Coordinates of C-alpha atoms in Angstrom, one line a residue:
Chain U
M1 CA 131.4 131.1 90.8
E2 CA 133.9 130.7 87.9
P3 CA 137.3 129.5 89.1
T4 CA 139.4 132.5 89.1
R5 CA 140.7 133.1 85.6
L6 CA 143.2 135.8 84.9
S7 CA 142.6 138.1 82.0
P8 CA 145.3 138.0 79.4
A9 CA 146.7 141.4 80.6
A10 CA 146.8 140.4 84.3
A11 CA 148.5 137.1 83.4
S12 CA 151.3 138.9 81.6
V13 CA 151.7 141.5 84.3
R14 CA 151.7 139.2 87.2
P15 CA 154.8 137.1 86.6
A16 CA 156.7 140.1 85.6
S17 CA 156.0 141.8 88.9
R18 CA 157.5 138.9 90.8
K19 CA 161.0 137.7 91.2
P20 CA 161.8 134.6 89.1
G21 CA 159.6 132.6 91.5
P22 CA 158.7 128.9 91.6
P23 CA 158.3 127.1 88.3
A24 CA 154.9 127.1 86.5
F25 CA 154.1 123.7 87.7
A26 CA 154.5 124.4 91.4
R27 CA 152.5 127.7 90.9
R28 CA 149.7 125.7 89.4
I29 CA 149.6 123.4 92.4
V30 CA 149.4 126.3 94.7
T31 CA 146.6 127.8 92.9
F32 CA 144.8 124.5 92.8
A33 CA 145.2 124.0 96.5
K34 CA 144.0 127.6 97.1
Q35 CA 140.9 126.9 95.0
C36 CA 140.3 123.7 96.8
W37 CA 140.6 125.5 100.0
R38 CA 138.2 128.1 98.8
D39 CA 135.7 125.4 98.0
R40 CA 136.2 123.7 101.3
L41 CA 132.5 124.0 102.2
S42 CA 131.5 122.2 99.0
Y43 CA 133.9 119.4 99.9
L44 CA 132.6 119.4 103.5
F45 CA 129.0 119.0 102.3
L46 CA 130.1 116.2 100.0
A47 CA 132.3 114.5 102.5
P48 CA 129.8 112.1 104.2
F49 CA 128.6 110.8 100.9
L50 CA 132.0 110.6 99.3
I51 CA 133.5 108.8 102.2
L52 CA 130.8 106.2 102.4
F53 CA 130.6 105.9 98.6
S54 CA 134.3 105.2 98.5
V55 CA 134.3 102.8 101.3
F56 CA 131.2 100.7 100.3
I57 CA 131.1 101.1 96.6
V58 CA 134.4 102.3 95.0
V59 CA 136.8 100.3 97.1
P60 CA 134.7 97.1 96.8
V61 CA 134.5 97.4 93.0
L62 CA 138.3 98.0 92.8
M63 CA 138.8 95.0 95.0
A64 CA 136.5 92.9 92.9
I65 CA 138.6 93.8 89.9
F66 CA 141.8 92.9 91.7
L67 CA 140.3 89.6 93.2
S68 CA 139.1 88.6 89.8
M69 CA 142.8 88.1 88.9
T70 CA 143.6 85.9 91.8
T71 CA 142.7 82.6 93.4
F72 CA 141.2 83.3 96.8
N73 CA 139.3 81.1 99.2
G74 CA 138.6 83.6 101.9
I75 CA 141.3 82.2 104.2
G76 CA 144.7 82.1 102.6
F77 CA 146.3 85.1 100.9
P78 CA 145.1 85.7 97.3
R79 CA 147.5 84.3 94.7
F80 CA 147.8 86.3 91.5
V81 CA 146.8 84.4 88.4
G82 CA 146.3 87.1 85.8
I83 CA 143.4 86.7 83.4
S84 CA 143.3 82.9 83.6
H85 CA 139.8 83.1 85.3
F86 CA 138.4 84.8 82.3
I87 CA 140.0 82.2 80.0
A88 CA 138.7 79.5 82.1
M89 CA 135.3 81.0 82.1
L90 CA 135.1 80.9 78.3
T91 CA 136.8 77.6 77.8
Q92 CA 136.4 75.3 80.7
D93 CA 133.3 76.3 82.7
F94 CA 130.9 73.9 81.2
V95 CA 127.9 75.0 83.4
F96 CA 128.6 78.7 82.5
M97 CA 128.7 78.2 78.8
K98 CA 126.0 75.6 78.6
H99 CA 123.5 76.9 81.1
T100 CA 124.3 80.3 82.8
L101 CA 125.1 82.3 79.7
P102 CA 122.1 81.1 77.6
N103 CA 119.8 81.4 80.5
T104 CA 121.0 84.9 81.3
L105 CA 120.8 86.0 77.6
K106 CA 117.3 84.5 77.2
F107 CA 116.2 86.1 80.5
A108 CA 117.8 89.5 79.7
V109 CA 116.4 89.7 76.2
I110 CA 112.9 88.9 77.3
V111 CA 112.7 90.7 80.7
G112 CA 114.8 93.7 79.9
P113 CA 113.2 95.2 76.8
G114 CA 109.9 93.3 77.5
G115 CA 109.5 94.8 81.0
Y116 CA 110.6 98.2 79.8
A117 CA 108.1 98.2 76.9
L118 CA 105.4 97.0 79.3
A119 CA 106.2 99.7 81.8
F120 CA 106.0 102.3 79.0
F121 CA 102.8 100.8 77.6
F122 CA 101.0 100.8 80.9
A123 CA 102.2 104.2 81.8
W124 CA 100.9 105.5 78.5
L125 CA 97.6 103.7 79.0
I126 CA 97.1 105.1 82.5
H127 CA 98.0 108.5 81.1
Q128 CA 95.0 108.3 78.8
L129 CA 92.6 108.0 81.7
P130 CA 91.0 110.9 83.5
R131 CA 93.2 112.3 86.1
A132 CA 90.9 111.5 89.0
I133 CA 91.3 107.8 88.7
R134 CA 94.9 107.5 87.6
D135 CA 96.2 107.1 91.0
F136 CA 94.3 103.8 91.6
F137 CA 95.8 102.3 88.5
T138 CA 99.2 103.5 89.4
L139 CA 99.0 101.8 92.8
A140 CA 97.6 98.6 91.3
L141 CA 100.5 98.3 88.8
Y142 CA 103.2 99.5 91.1
A143 CA 102.2 97.3 94.1
P144 CA 103.8 94.1 92.7
S145 CA 107.3 95.8 92.8
M146 CA 106.8 96.6 96.4
A147 CA 105.8 93.0 97.2
V148 CA 108.8 91.3 95.6
G149 CA 110.2 89.3 98.5
V150 CA 106.9 88.9 100.2
G151 CA 104.8 88.1 97.2
L152 CA 107.4 85.7 96.0
S153 CA 107.6 83.5 99.0
V154 CA 104.0 83.5 100.0
I155 CA 102.0 83.7 96.9
W156 CA 103.9 82.7 93.8
V157 CA 105.3 79.5 95.6
S158 CA 101.7 78.4 96.2
T159 CA 100.6 79.4 92.8
F160 CA 103.3 77.3 91.0
S161 CA 103.4 74.6 93.6
G162 CA 103.8 71.2 92.0
D163 CA 101.0 69.4 93.7
R164 CA 97.3 69.5 93.0
V165 CA 96.8 72.3 95.5
G166 CA 98.9 74.7 93.5
Y167 CA 96.7 77.4 92.0
L168 CA 97.8 76.9 88.4
N169 CA 97.7 73.2 88.5
N170 CA 94.3 73.3 90.2
I171 CA 92.9 75.6 87.5
L172 CA 94.4 73.7 84.6
L173 CA 93.3 70.4 86.0
R174 CA 89.8 71.6 86.4
F175 CA 89.6 72.8 82.8
G176 CA 91.1 69.5 81.8
M177 CA 94.1 71.2 80.1
I178 CA 96.6 68.9 81.9
E179 CA 96.0 65.4 83.2
S180 CA 98.5 65.3 86.1
P181 CA 100.0 68.2 88.1
V182 CA 103.0 69.8 86.5
L183 CA 106.0 70.3 88.6
W184 CA 106.4 74.0 87.6
L185 CA 109.4 74.7 89.8
Q186 CA 111.2 71.5 89.4
D187 CA 110.8 70.9 85.7
P188 CA 113.7 72.5 83.8
K189 CA 111.4 73.2 80.9
T190 CA 109.0 75.5 82.9
L191 CA 111.1 76.9 85.7
M192 CA 112.7 79.6 83.4
W193 CA 109.3 80.7 82.2
V194 CA 107.9 81.0 85.7
V195 CA 110.9 83.1 86.6
I196 CA 110.4 85.4 83.6
I197 CA 106.7 85.8 84.2
I198 CA 107.2 86.7 87.9
T199 CA 110.0 89.2 87.0
L200 CA 107.8 90.8 84.5
W201 CA 105.1 91.1 87.1
T202 CA 107.3 93.1 89.3
S203 CA 108.9 95.2 86.6
M204 CA 106.5 98.2 86.9
G205 CA 108.9 99.7 89.3
I206 CA 110.5 103.1 89.6
G207 CA 111.1 103.3 85.9
F208 CA 107.4 103.0 85.4
L209 CA 106.8 105.9 87.8
A210 CA 109.4 107.9 86.0
M211 CA 107.7 107.4 82.6
L212 CA 104.4 108.3 84.2
G213 CA 105.8 111.5 85.3
G214 CA 107.5 112.0 81.9
L215 CA 104.2 111.7 80.1
Q216 CA 102.9 114.6 82.0
T217 CA 105.7 116.8 80.8
V218 CA 104.9 116.3 77.1
N219 CA 103.7 119.5 75.6
T220 CA 100.2 118.8 74.4
E221 CA 100.3 121.4 71.7
L222 CA 102.8 119.2 70.0
Y223 CA 100.1 116.7 69.3
E224 CA 98.1 119.3 67.5
A225 CA 101.1 120.4 65.5
G226 CA 101.7 116.7 64.7
R227 CA 98.3 116.2 63.4
I228 CA 98.7 119.1 60.9
D229 CA 102.0 117.7 59.9
G230 CA 100.3 114.5 58.9
I231 CA 100.5 112.2 61.9
K232 CA 97.6 109.7 61.5
N233 CA 97.3 107.4 64.3
S234 CA 98.4 107.2 68.0
L235 CA 101.2 104.8 67.2
Q236 CA 102.9 107.5 65.1
E237 CA 102.1 110.1 67.7
V238 CA 103.9 108.0 70.4
Y239 CA 106.9 107.3 68.1
Y240 CA 107.3 110.9 66.7
I241 CA 106.2 113.0 69.6
T242 CA 105.7 111.3 73.0
I243 CA 109.0 109.3 73.2
P244 CA 111.3 112.1 71.9
S245 CA 109.6 114.5 74.3
M246 CA 110.3 112.4 77.4
K247 CA 113.8 111.1 76.5
P248 CA 115.3 111.8 80.0
Q249 CA 112.7 109.7 81.7
M250 CA 113.0 107.0 79.0
L251 CA 116.6 106.9 79.8
F252 CA 116.2 106.7 83.5
G253 CA 113.7 103.8 83.0
A254 CA 116.1 102.1 80.7
V255 CA 118.9 102.3 83.3
M256 CA 116.6 101.1 86.1
S257 CA 115.4 98.3 83.8
I258 CA 119.0 97.2 83.1
V259 CA 119.8 97.2 86.8
N260 CA 116.8 95.2 87.6
T261 CA 117.5 92.6 84.9
L262 CA 121.2 92.2 86.0
K263 CA 120.1 92.0 89.7
A264 CA 117.8 89.1 89.0
G265 CA 118.8 85.8 90.4
E266 CA 117.3 85.8 93.9
V267 CA 114.0 85.1 92.3
T268 CA 115.1 81.6 91.4
T269 CA 116.5 81.1 94.8
L270 CA 113.4 82.3 96.6
L271 CA 111.2 80.1 94.4
T272 CA 113.1 76.9 94.7
G273 CA 114.8 77.4 98.0
V274 CA 118.2 76.5 96.6
V275 CA 121.0 78.4 94.8
V276 CA 121.6 75.8 92.2
T277 CA 118.3 75.0 90.5
P278 CA 117.4 71.6 89.3
N279 CA 119.4 70.8 86.1
Y280 CA 120.6 74.5 86.2
A281 CA 117.3 75.4 84.6
G282 CA 117.0 78.9 86.2
H283 CA 120.6 79.4 86.6
L284 CA 121.5 83.1 86.0
I285 CA 124.9 84.8 86.4
N286 CA 124.0 85.9 89.9
N287 CA 123.2 82.3 90.9
H288 CA 126.5 81.3 89.4
I289 CA 128.4 84.0 91.5
E290 CA 126.6 82.9 94.6
D291 CA 127.4 79.2 93.8
Y292 CA 131.1 80.0 93.5
A293 CA 131.3 82.5 96.3
F294 CA 129.2 81.0 99.0
L295 CA 129.0 77.3 98.2
R296 CA 132.5 76.6 96.9
Y297 CA 134.4 79.5 98.3
E298 CA 136.3 80.2 95.0
W299 CA 136.1 84.0 95.6
G300 CA 138.6 84.8 92.8
Y301 CA 136.5 83.2 90.2
A302 CA 133.3 84.6 91.7
S303 CA 134.8 88.0 91.4
A304 CA 135.8 87.4 87.8
L305 CA 132.2 86.6 87.1
S306 CA 131.0 89.8 88.8
V307 CA 133.5 91.9 86.9
L308 CA 131.9 90.4 83.7
L309 CA 128.6 91.3 85.1
L310 CA 129.8 95.0 85.6
L311 CA 131.1 95.2 82.1
M312 CA 127.9 93.9 80.7
G313 CA 126.0 96.4 82.7
Y314 CA 128.3 99.3 81.6
G315 CA 128.0 98.3 78.0
L316 CA 124.2 98.2 78.2
M317 CA 124.2 101.6 79.8
R318 CA 126.3 103.1 77.1
L319 CA 124.0 101.7 74.5
S320 CA 120.9 103.2 76.2
Y321 CA 122.6 106.5 76.6
R322 CA 123.3 106.5 72.9
L323 CA 119.6 105.7 72.2
F324 CA 118.1 108.3 74.5
R325 CA 120.6 111.1 74.7
T326 CA 118.9 114.4 74.3
K327 CA 120.0 116.1 71.1
E328 CA 121.1 119.4 72.6
D329 CA 123.2 117.4 75.0
E330 CA 122.1 119.3 78.0
Chain F
M1 CA 91.0 113.2 76.6
R2 CA 92.5 114.6 73.4
S3 CA 89.6 114.8 71.1
L4 CA 85.9 114.7 72.1
R5 CA 85.3 111.6 70.0
K6 CA 87.8 109.6 71.9
V7 CA 86.6 110.5 75.3
T8 CA 83.4 108.5 75.0
F9 CA 84.1 105.1 73.5
S10 CA 87.7 104.3 73.5
Q11 CA 88.2 105.7 77.0
W12 CA 85.6 103.4 78.3
L13 CA 87.1 100.5 76.6
L14 CA 90.5 101.4 77.9
L15 CA 89.1 101.8 81.4
V16 CA 87.6 98.3 81.2
V17 CA 90.8 96.7 79.9
L18 CA 93.0 98.5 82.4
T19 CA 90.7 97.6 85.3
A20 CA 91.0 93.9 84.3
I21 CA 94.8 94.2 84.1
G22 CA 95.0 96.2 87.4
L23 CA 92.8 93.6 89.1
F24 CA 95.0 90.8 87.8
M25 CA 98.2 92.6 89.0
F26 CA 96.6 93.3 92.3
I27 CA 95.2 89.7 93.0
P28 CA 98.4 88.6 94.7
I29 CA 98.2 91.6 97.0
V30 CA 94.6 91.1 97.8
F31 CA 95.4 87.5 98.5
L32 CA 98.3 88.6 100.7
F33 CA 95.9 90.6 102.8
N34 CA 93.2 87.9 103.1
N35 CA 95.7 85.1 103.6
A36 CA 97.0 86.8 106.7
F37 CA 93.6 86.5 108.4
K38 CA 92.7 83.0 107.3
P39 CA 92.3 80.4 110.0
L40 CA 94.4 77.3 109.5
N41 CA 91.7 75.2 108.0
E42 CA 91.1 77.8 105.3
L43 CA 94.8 78.1 104.5
Y44 CA 94.7 74.5 103.4
L45 CA 91.3 74.5 101.6
F46 CA 91.0 72.9 98.2
P47 CA 90.6 74.7 95.9
P48 CA 92.4 77.6 97.8
P49 CA 90.1 80.6 98.0
I50 CA 91.3 84.1 97.5
F51 CA 89.0 85.7 99.9
V52 CA 88.9 84.9 103.6
R53 CA 85.6 83.5 105.0
Q54 CA 86.1 83.6 108.7
P55 CA 88.7 86.2 109.5
T56 CA 90.8 85.5 112.5
M57 CA 93.9 87.0 114.2
Q58 CA 95.2 83.5 114.9
N59 CA 98.1 83.7 112.5
F60 CA 99.5 86.8 114.2
D61 CA 99.2 85.0 117.6
H62 CA 101.1 82.1 116.1
L63 CA 103.7 84.5 114.8
F64 CA 104.3 86.1 118.1
L65 CA 104.0 82.9 120.1
Q66 CA 106.2 80.8 117.8
A67 CA 108.9 83.3 117.8
A68 CA 108.6 84.0 121.5
A69 CA 109.4 80.3 122.1
G70 CA 112.6 80.5 120.0
A71 CA 115.9 81.9 121.1
V72 CA 115.0 85.4 119.9
P73 CA 111.6 86.8 120.3
F74 CA 109.9 88.1 117.2
T75 CA 109.7 91.6 118.6
R76 CA 113.5 91.7 118.6
Y77 CA 113.5 91.3 114.7
L78 CA 110.7 93.9 114.4
F79 CA 112.7 96.3 116.6
N80 CA 115.8 95.7 114.5
S81 CA 114.0 96.4 111.3
V82 CA 112.5 99.5 112.6
V83 CA 115.7 101.0 114.1
V84 CA 117.7 100.0 110.8
A85 CA 115.0 101.4 108.5
V86 CA 114.5 104.7 110.4
A87 CA 118.2 105.4 110.9
T88 CA 119.0 104.6 107.3
L89 CA 116.2 106.8 106.0
A90 CA 117.3 109.7 108.1
A91 CA 120.9 109.3 107.1
V92 CA 120.3 108.8 103.3
V93 CA 118.0 111.8 103.1
L94 CA 120.5 114.1 104.9
V95 CA 123.6 112.8 103.2
S96 CA 122.2 112.7 99.7
T97 CA 120.5 116.1 100.0
M98 CA 123.8 117.6 101.1
A99 CA 125.7 115.9 98.2
G100 CA 122.9 116.7 95.8
Y101 CA 123.0 120.4 96.7
V102 CA 126.7 120.8 96.3
L103 CA 126.8 118.8 93.0
S104 CA 124.0 120.9 91.7
K105 CA 124.7 124.4 92.7
H106 CA 128.4 124.6 93.6
R107 CA 131.3 124.7 91.2
F108 CA 134.6 123.1 92.2
H109 CA 137.2 120.7 91.0
F110 CA 136.4 117.0 90.6
K111 CA 132.8 117.8 90.2
S112 CA 132.5 116.1 86.8
V113 CA 134.6 113.2 87.9
I114 CA 132.3 112.6 90.9
M115 CA 129.2 113.0 88.9
A116 CA 130.5 110.5 86.3
T117 CA 131.4 108.0 89.0
V118 CA 128.0 108.3 90.5
M119 CA 126.3 107.7 87.2
I120 CA 128.4 104.6 86.4
S121 CA 127.7 103.3 90.0
L122 CA 124.1 103.4 89.3
M123 CA 124.9 100.2 87.3
F124 CA 126.4 98.4 90.2
V125 CA 124.5 95.4 91.2
P126 CA 125.0 94.9 95.0
E127 CA 125.5 91.1 94.4
M128 CA 128.5 92.0 92.3
V129 CA 130.5 93.5 95.2
L130 CA 129.1 91.2 97.8
I131 CA 132.5 89.5 98.4
P132 CA 134.7 92.6 98.6
R133 CA 132.1 94.5 100.5
Y134 CA 132.0 91.6 103.0
L135 CA 135.8 92.0 103.4
V136 CA 135.5 95.8 103.9
V137 CA 132.7 95.4 106.4
S138 CA 134.6 92.7 108.5
G139 CA 137.9 94.7 107.9
L140 CA 136.3 97.8 109.5
G141 CA 135.1 95.7 112.4
L142 CA 131.5 96.5 111.6
K143 CA 130.3 92.9 111.6
D144 CA 127.7 92.2 114.2
T145 CA 126.8 95.9 114.7
Y146 CA 123.9 98.1 113.5
W147 CA 126.4 100.0 111.5
A148 CA 126.8 97.1 109.1
H149 CA 123.0 97.4 108.5
I150 CA 123.0 101.1 108.0
L151 CA 126.2 102.5 106.5
P152 CA 126.4 100.5 103.2
F153 CA 122.9 101.8 102.3
V154 CA 123.8 105.4 103.1
A155 CA 126.1 105.4 100.1
S156 CA 123.1 105.5 97.7
P157 CA 124.1 106.8 94.2
V158 CA 120.4 106.6 93.1
A159 CA 119.4 108.9 95.9
V160 CA 122.2 111.4 95.2
F161 CA 121.4 111.3 91.5
L162 CA 117.7 111.9 92.0
M163 CA 118.4 114.7 94.5
K164 CA 120.9 116.4 92.2
Q165 CA 118.5 116.3 89.3
F166 CA 115.8 117.7 91.4
I167 CA 117.8 120.5 92.9
D168 CA 118.9 121.4 89.4
Q169 CA 115.3 122.6 89.1
I170 CA 115.6 125.1 91.8
P171 CA 116.3 128.4 90.1
D172 CA 119.8 129.7 90.6
A173 CA 118.4 133.2 90.9
L174 CA 116.6 132.3 94.2
L175 CA 119.9 131.2 95.7
E176 CA 121.8 134.2 94.3
A177 CA 119.2 136.6 95.7
A178 CA 119.6 135.0 99.1
K179 CA 123.4 135.2 98.8
L180 CA 123.1 139.0 98.0
D181 CA 121.1 139.3 101.2
G182 CA 124.0 137.9 103.1
A183 CA 122.8 134.3 103.6
T184 CA 125.5 131.8 104.2
D185 CA 125.6 128.4 102.5
M186 CA 124.4 126.8 105.6
Y187 CA 121.4 129.1 105.8
M188 CA 120.5 128.6 102.2
F189 CA 120.8 124.8 102.6
T190 CA 118.5 124.6 105.6
R191 CA 116.1 127.4 104.8
I192 CA 115.7 127.2 101.0
V193 CA 116.9 123.9 99.6
I194 CA 115.6 121.5 102.2
P195 CA 112.0 122.8 102.3
L196 CA 111.9 122.8 98.5
T197 CA 113.1 119.2 98.1
A198 CA 110.2 117.7 99.9
P199 CA 109.0 115.7 96.9
A200 CA 112.4 114.3 96.2
V201 CA 112.8 113.4 99.8
A202 CA 109.5 111.5 99.6
T203 CA 110.8 109.5 96.6
I204 CA 114.1 108.7 98.2
C205 CA 112.3 107.5 101.3
I206 CA 110.2 105.2 99.4
I207 CA 113.1 103.6 97.3
T208 CA 115.4 103.4 100.3
F209 CA 112.8 102.0 102.6
Q210 CA 112.0 99.2 100.2
L211 CA 115.6 98.4 99.8
V212 CA 116.5 98.4 103.4
F213 CA 113.3 96.8 104.8
M214 CA 113.5 93.9 102.3
D215 CA 117.2 93.4 102.5
V216 CA 118.4 90.0 103.7
T217 CA 122.0 90.2 102.6
T218 CA 123.2 92.1 105.7
S219 CA 121.5 89.8 108.0
T220 CA 122.8 86.8 106.2
Y221 CA 126.4 87.7 105.6
Y222 CA 127.4 90.6 107.9
T223 CA 125.8 89.5 111.1
T224 CA 126.2 86.2 113.0
K225 CA 124.3 87.1 116.1
D226 CA 120.6 86.3 115.8
T227 CA 119.8 89.3 117.9
L228 CA 121.0 91.6 115.3
K229 CA 119.1 90.2 112.3
T230 CA 116.0 91.8 110.8
M231 CA 112.4 90.9 110.1
A232 CA 113.1 90.3 106.4
F233 CA 115.7 87.7 107.3
Y234 CA 113.4 86.1 109.8
M235 CA 110.7 85.9 107.1
T236 CA 112.9 84.4 104.4
S237 CA 114.5 81.8 106.7
F238 CA 111.0 80.9 107.8
T239 CA 109.4 80.5 104.5
I240 CA 112.3 78.7 102.9
N241 CA 113.6 76.5 105.6
I242 CA 110.5 75.3 107.4
P243 CA 107.8 73.8 105.3
G244 CA 104.5 72.7 106.8
V245 CA 101.6 73.9 108.9
A246 CA 103.3 76.3 111.2
A247 CA 105.2 77.9 108.3
A248 CA 102.0 78.6 106.3
S249 CA 100.3 80.3 109.2
V250 CA 103.3 82.4 110.3
G251 CA 104.3 83.0 106.7
A252 CA 100.9 84.5 105.9
A253 CA 101.0 86.8 108.9
I254 CA 104.6 87.9 108.4
G255 CA 104.0 88.4 104.7
L256 CA 101.4 91.1 105.4
L257 CA 103.6 92.7 108.1
M258 CA 106.4 93.1 105.6
F259 CA 104.3 94.4 102.8
L260 CA 102.1 96.9 104.8
P261 CA 104.8 99.5 105.7
N262 CA 105.8 99.7 102.0
L263 CA 102.2 100.2 101.0
L264 CA 101.6 102.9 103.6
L265 CA 104.7 104.8 102.7
F266 CA 103.8 104.7 99.0
L267 CA 100.2 105.8 99.6
L268 CA 101.5 108.6 101.7
F269 CA 104.0 109.8 99.2
Q270 CA 102.6 108.8 95.8
R271 CA 101.6 112.3 94.6
K272 CA 104.9 113.8 95.6
M273 CA 106.8 110.9 94.1
I274 CA 105.4 111.4 90.6
Q275 CA 106.0 115.1 90.9
T276 CA 109.7 114.3 91.4
M277 CA 109.8 112.1 88.5
L278 CA 108.7 115.0 86.3
H279 CA 112.0 116.6 87.0
S280 CA 114.4 113.8 87.6
G281 CA 115.1 112.3 84.2
V282 CA 118.7 111.7 83.2
K283 CA 119.8 114.9 81.5

């Protein structure tokens, strides 16, 4: 249904047949309103989603942006302070510059691309298997991402528990690789790595399934053609044929991977039981936000931090769109 | 599978390697299952065995007794979780199918704006809007109601996005033919679109269920009454705050109870889910 567009002839006839009516601007508004009325069913269908979407996502985000420029403790009225929170973040927040930012960067650089690459790699491996047994492996690799909350608290805590009963300590002690139990979750040197390993373990999520689906769409004739064109090994095959053929799924996987990376933070809280980890060892932006919002009640500053997080996410998304946009720009 | 030479040796090698990886990934899950049925003395064995030797239902008894002794019986948390999950799933599926259908097959003003907003909002991390969302929820007077559990999840950009991409695959010709036969939008939606979107519905159910069922934010921040909190909250509060013997036993049981529904749903829908993923890349 193309919005009603007048042919040049009709456009020239119509105004002439009228009296010097309302100005063009008003007429355009009337047309617009008429078209909106004609599409009322579409808006009606969209309404439930749009209302909830606005109330619970758009409005909170706008409020977050506004709050980020105020001081607000949740009780008094917000006081406008402009961009001073952002300046303070960069110049005065010692913890943020010394711990949060480096931790987040280290975490994001390893877990983001790492988890993404792993997801693709495993999806690709599974795709090489006979169809009949693929499902079992899909389940085995996807299961961890279903078990996040559960697996974390029940299993990983006991694996990395700092006493001799902890699985890892137990094994390492038995093989004589360490002499006394390591406090995996309390030692600032190891906590971050534990968090990274656990996050990688859960990273075969929905992006992984998308890629698995994507691999099935690749036209197998392309591989034959590629071999004639001089593709020698499967690495080249993946790079020149597989990945370009499943760009949409790769993009979806990338977006999901970014979201997951930025969402991280509850892992450290679940592992150690506290928001602020010992010596800020596992302190990510989300922990910082939670610290300021729910321990110190400096909601303005916490909002400024979350706006920063949004900007980072948006930047990363633009980057991945640039990398994986289909050429025809469908 | 590509050339005959490859099928024999490298596929076997691959199978062995992948089985090893798969088993490794799956160990915690296997452990989770076994743990739930271990008697107390086995829960504290040294070294901790992965497999249970004398399975018992003792932990589940503990779970129900322990919680029954408290102010709020465990069954209340269970009930809350079930009500919230079922209501949210139904609402998300309905709302996002309607939105996806319109965004995919209708033409109207603002369509590109809405689509762009939805795409950007895929990036929103819930933690990011935790504070303003709290203000909205309490401002609307939704605190301490089931609505606070349900409504925020119904606005699911991922679900709408997946749905729209999937409905894009339904040929326009099909709908136009129906329209020529005099079908109304409502008829086309209920008789053509909804039956065809079953795989996408499966996917959305799995994602949403995981999100809702595991969510502790709502229980922590939007509800003050214990009678309105969910199982996920009960589990986290239990495993984090109460160390010791009782926690180990109850934790093992509740861990399995939390994981099982996810697993069942996934097993039920796995085939359909991957089918959706064929279509639902970002285009």
